[in-house]
PDB file of C-alpha atoms in Angstrom:
ATOM      1  CA  MET A  11       4.013 -98.604  46.419  1.00  0.00           C
ATOM      2  CA  LEU A  12       1.854 -97.075  43.715  1.00  0.00           C
ATOM      3  CA  THR A  13       3.405 -94.551  41.380  1.00  0.00           C
ATOM      4  CA  VAL A  14       2.136 -91.888  39.020  1.00  0.00           C
ATOM      5  CA  ALA A  15       2.425 -94.356  36.120  1.00  0.00           C
ATOM      6  CA  ASP A  16      -0.069 -96.664  37.835  1.00  0.00           C
ATOM      7  CA  ILE A  17      -2.954 -94.185  37.898  1.00  0.00           C
ATOM      8  CA  MET A  18      -2.211 -91.380  35.421  1.00  0.00           C
ATOM      9  CA  THR A  19      -4.568 -90.622  32.567  1.00  0.00           C
ATOM     10  CA  GLN A  20      -2.807 -91.738  29.405  1.00  0.00           C
ATOM     11  CA  MET A  21      -5.201 -90.257  26.872  1.00  0.00           C
ATOM     12  CA  VAL A  22      -3.866 -86.702  26.725  1.00  0.00           C
ATOM     13  CA  GLN A  23      -5.324 -83.937  24.623  1.00  0.00           C
ATOM     14  CA  THR A  24      -2.909 -81.299  23.419  1.00  0.00           C
ATOM     15  CA  ILE A  25      -3.310 -77.951  21.720  1.00  0.00           C
ATOM     16  CA  ASP A  26      -0.974 -75.618  19.877  1.00  0.00           C
ATOM     17  CA  ARG A  27       0.001 -72.394  21.584  1.00  0.00           C
ATOM     18  CA  THR A  28      -1.238 -70.352  18.595  1.00  0.00           C
ATOM     19  CA  ALA A  29      -4.788 -71.740  18.836  1.00  0.00           C
ATOM     20  CA  THR A  30      -7.457 -69.407  20.157  1.00  0.00           C
ATOM     21  CA  VAL A  31      -8.942 -69.757  23.605  1.00  0.00           C
ATOM     22  CA  THR A  32     -12.226 -70.568  21.852  1.00  0.00           C
ATOM     23  CA  ASP A  33     -10.477 -73.533  20.189  1.00  0.00           C
ATOM     24  CA  ALA A  34      -9.308 -74.671  23.627  1.00  0.00           C
ATOM     25  CA  ILE A  35     -12.807 -74.347  25.096  1.00  0.00           C
ATOM     26  CA  VAL A  36     -14.300 -76.373  22.247  1.00  0.00           C
ATOM     27  CA  GLN A  37     -11.695 -79.101  22.646  1.00  0.00           C
ATOM     28  CA  MET A  38     -12.271 -79.221  26.422  1.00  0.00           C
ATOM     29  CA  ARG A  39     -16.029 -79.529  25.907  1.00  0.00           C
ATOM     30  CA  ILE A  40     -15.738 -82.252  23.269  1.00  0.00           C
ATOM     31  CA  HIS A  41     -13.442 -84.376  25.415  1.00  0.00           C
ATOM     32  CA  GLY A  42     -14.938 -83.489  28.808  1.00  0.00           C
ATOM     33  CA  LEU A  43     -11.648 -82.075  30.085  1.00  0.00           C
ATOM     34  CA  ARG A  44     -10.658 -79.333  32.493  1.00  0.00           C
ATOM     35  CA  SER A  45      -7.232 -78.706  30.960  1.00  0.00           C
ATOM     36  CA  LEU A  46      -5.124 -79.210  27.856  1.00  0.00           C
ATOM     37  CA  ILE A  47      -1.398 -79.705  27.527  1.00  0.00           C
ATOM     38  CA  VAL A  48       0.148 -77.078  25.267  1.00  0.00           C
ATOM     39  CA  ASN A  49       2.542 -78.513  22.693  1.00  0.00           C
ATOM     40  CA  ARG A  50       6.182 -77.516  22.743  1.00  0.00           C
ATOM     41  CA  ILE A  51       7.501 -75.477  19.831  1.00  0.00           C
ATOM     42  CA  SER A  52      10.836 -77.299  20.004  1.00  0.00           C
ATOM     43  CA  LEU A  53      12.325 -80.256  21.860  1.00  0.00           C
ATOM     44  CA  ASP A  54      14.293 -78.013  24.191  1.00  0.00           C
ATOM     45  CA  MET A  55      11.184 -76.063  25.267  1.00  0.00           C
ATOM     46  CA  PRO A  56       8.964 -77.195  28.158  1.00  0.00           C
ATOM     47  CA  TYR A  57       5.331 -78.169  27.760  1.00  0.00           C
ATOM     48  CA  GLY A  58       2.663 -75.746  28.885  1.00  0.00           C
ATOM     49  CA  ILE A  59      -0.806 -76.209  30.319  1.00  0.00           C
ATOM     50  CA  VAL A  60      -4.045 -74.271  29.939  1.00  0.00           C
ATOM     51  CA  THR A  61      -6.844 -74.880  32.418  1.00  0.00           C
ATOM     52  CA  GLU A  62     -10.436 -73.814  32.915  1.00  0.00           C
ATOM     53  CA  ARG A  63      -9.208 -71.590  35.711  1.00  0.00           C
ATOM     54  CA  ASP A  64      -6.697 -69.864  33.396  1.00  0.00           C
ATOM     55  CA  ILE A  65      -9.481 -69.147  30.921  1.00  0.00           C
ATOM     56  CA  VAL A  66     -11.921 -67.830  33.534  1.00  0.00           C
ATOM     57  CA  TYR A  67      -9.380 -65.688  35.391  1.00  0.00           C
ATOM     58  CA  LYS A  68      -7.374 -64.384  32.428  1.00  0.00           C
ATOM     59  CA  VAL A  69     -10.031 -64.089  29.714  1.00  0.00           C
ATOM     60  CA  PHE A  70     -13.606 -64.008  31.042  1.00  0.00           C
ATOM     61  CA  ALA A  71     -12.869 -61.999  34.197  1.00  0.00           C
ATOM     62  CA  ARG A  72     -11.128 -59.375  32.071  1.00  0.00           C
ATOM     63  CA  GLN A  73     -13.964 -59.346  29.520  1.00  0.00           C
ATOM     64  CA  MET A  74     -11.627 -60.373  26.712  1.00  0.00           C
ATOM     65  CA  ASN A  75     -12.882 -62.003  23.521  1.00  0.00           C
ATOM     66  CA  PRO A  76     -11.812 -65.696  23.542  1.00  0.00           C
ATOM     67  CA  ASN A  77     -11.809 -65.632  19.727  1.00  0.00           C
ATOM     68  CA  ARG A  78      -9.002 -63.071  19.799  1.00  0.00           C
ATOM     69  CA  VAL A  79      -6.907 -64.401  22.672  1.00  0.00           C
ATOM     70  CA  ARG A  80      -4.287 -67.066  21.958  1.00  0.00           C
ATOM     71  CA  VAL A  81      -3.608 -70.025  24.221  1.00  0.00           C
ATOM     72  CA  GLN A  82      -0.017 -68.782  24.595  1.00  0.00           C
ATOM     73  CA  ASP A  83      -1.367 -65.625  26.249  1.00  0.00           C
ATOM     74  CA  VAL A  84      -3.109 -67.494  29.086  1.00  0.00           C
ATOM     75  CA  MET A  85      -1.217 -70.774  29.476  1.00  0.00           C
ATOM     76  CA  ARG A  86       1.298 -71.573  32.166  1.00  0.00           C
ATOM     77  CA  GLN A  87       4.754 -72.431  30.888  1.00  0.00           C
ATOM     78  CA  PRO A  88       6.820 -73.994  32.069  1.00  0.00           C
ATOM     79  CA  CYS A  89       4.269 -76.011  33.943  1.00  0.00           C
ATOM     80  CA  ILE A  90       5.189 -78.286  36.794  1.00  0.00           C
ATOM     81  CA  ALA A  91       5.720 -81.767  35.369  1.00  0.00           C
ATOM     82  CA  VAL A  92       6.257 -85.078  37.127  1.00  0.00           C
ATOM     83  CA  GLU A  93       8.106 -88.307  36.401  1.00  0.00           C
ATOM     84  CA  PRO A  94       6.054 -91.513  36.072  1.00  0.00           C
ATOM     85  CA  THR A  95       8.062 -93.149  38.878  1.00  0.00           C
ATOM     86  CA  LEU A  96       7.081 -90.534  41.472  1.00  0.00           C
ATOM     87  CA  SER A  97       5.083 -91.873  44.437  1.00  0.00           C
ATOM     88  CA  LEU A  98       1.462 -90.841  44.859  1.00  0.00           C
ATOM     89  CA  HIS A  99       2.296 -89.420  48.276  1.00  0.00           C
ATOM     90  CA  SER A 100       4.947 -87.176  46.692  1.00  0.00           C
ATOM     91  CA  VAL A 101       2.503 -85.974  44.049  1.00  0.00           C
ATOM     92  CA  ALA A 102      -0.129 -85.236  46.701  1.00  0.00           C
ATOM     93  CA  GLN A 103       2.423 -83.215  48.667  1.00  0.00           C
ATOM     94  CA  MET A 104       3.473 -81.314  45.539  1.00  0.00           C
ATOM     95  CA  PHE A 105      -0.157 -80.514  44.673  1.00  0.00           C
ATOM     96  CA  SER A 106      -0.720 -79.323  48.248  1.00  0.00           C
ATOM     97  CA  GLU A 107       2.393 -77.135  48.319  1.00  0.00           C
ATOM     98  CA  THR A 108       1.922 -75.565  44.879  1.00  0.00           C
ATOM     99  CA  GLY A 109      -1.867 -75.337  44.707  1.00  0.00           C
ATOM    100  CA  ILE A 110      -1.981 -76.965  41.283  1.00  0.00           C
ATOM    101  CA  GLN A 111      -4.545 -79.644  40.478  1.00  0.00           C
ATOM    102  CA  ARG A 112      -2.927 -81.475  37.576  1.00  0.00           C
ATOM    103  CA  ALA A 113       0.457 -81.978  35.973  1.00  0.00           C
ATOM    104  CA  PRO A 114       1.789 -83.570  32.803  1.00  0.00           C
ATOM    105  CA  VAL A 115       3.728 -86.791  33.236  1.00  0.00           C
ATOM    106  CA  ILE A 116       6.958 -86.589  31.253  1.00  0.00           C
ATOM    107  CA  HIS A 117       9.867 -88.990  30.915  1.00  0.00           C
ATOM    108  CA  ASP A 118      12.936 -88.277  28.785  1.00  0.00           C
ATOM    109  CA  GLY A 119      11.101 -85.358  27.192  1.00  0.00           C
ATOM    110  CA  GLU A 120       8.139 -87.503  26.108  1.00  0.00           C
ATOM    111  CA  LEU A 121       4.599 -86.691  27.224  1.00  0.00           C
ATOM    112  CA  LEU A 122       3.159 -89.896  28.731  1.00  0.00           C
ATOM    113  CA  GLY A 123       0.005 -88.689  30.446  1.00  0.00           C
ATOM    114  CA  VAL A 124      -1.516 -86.380  33.023  1.00  0.00           C
ATOM    115  CA  ILE A 125      -1.965 -86.861  36.770  1.00  0.00           C
ATOM    116  CA  SER A 126      -4.629 -84.920  38.661  1.00  0.00           C
ATOM    117  CA  VAL A 127      -6.123 -84.583  42.104  1.00  0.00           C
ATOM    118  CA  THR A 128      -9.126 -86.430  40.687  1.00  0.00           C
ATOM    119  CA  ASP A 129      -6.892 -89.371  39.764  1.00  0.00           C
ATOM    120  CA  LEU A 130      -5.548 -89.425  43.319  1.00  0.00           C
ATOM    121  CA  VAL A 131      -9.013 -89.266  44.888  1.00  0.00           C
ATOM    122  CA  MET A 132     -10.454 -91.924  42.581  1.00  0.00           C
ATOM    123  CA  ARG A 133      -7.571 -94.268  43.324  1.00  0.00           C
ATOM    124  CA  ALA A 134      -7.853 -93.653  47.054  1.00  0.00           C
ATOM    125  CA  GLU A 135     -11.561 -94.374  46.764  1.00  0.00           C
ATOM    126  CA  LEU A 136     -10.837 -97.712  45.082  1.00  0.00           C
ATOM    127  CA  ASP A 137      -8.245 -98.672  47.664  1.00  0.00           C
ATOM    128  CA  ALA A 138     -10.278 -97.610  50.709  1.00  0.00           C
ATOM    129  CA  PRO A 139     -13.172 -99.560  52.202  1.00  0.00           C
ATOM    130  CA  LEU A 140     -16.441 -98.210  50.847  1.00  0.00           C
ATOM    131  CA  SER A 141     -18.560 -98.816  53.949  1.00  0.00           C
ATOM    132  CA  PRO A 142     -19.779 -95.553  55.471  1.00  0.00           C
ATOM    133  CA  SER A 143     -18.696 -94.617  58.948  1.00  0.00           C
ATOM    134  CA  PHE A 144     -21.258 -92.946  61.167  1.00  0.00           C
ATOM    135  CA  ALA A 145     -20.620 -91.499  64.622  1.00  0.00           C
TER     136      ALA A 145
END
């Protein structure tokens, strides 16, 4: 059985909560990402996440200046996180039930990676036969 650890993205980009939304946008563009994990301010605090959707809905839709809005004002914290040993089926169910599209992978408080619906689809694509089916 495949687990989150088998397919997660290990190269994770993080950002500080005090950075501006413009900083987040620039970092997303440079790295071709749709989200960033927001660093914790202490070990007992949860990680956060800021996504393209957060920026569009909470900044652009409200005509706010992204140079003046901080990541902490639009991020989700605590964000739903998953363990690396979780099955892919369980992650798919969680994504379906919560409506989220990605989650940090955390074990013993350490950020290991990110799992997304894209990771699940790409893995399913690799595991499934690629011949088209026509009716």
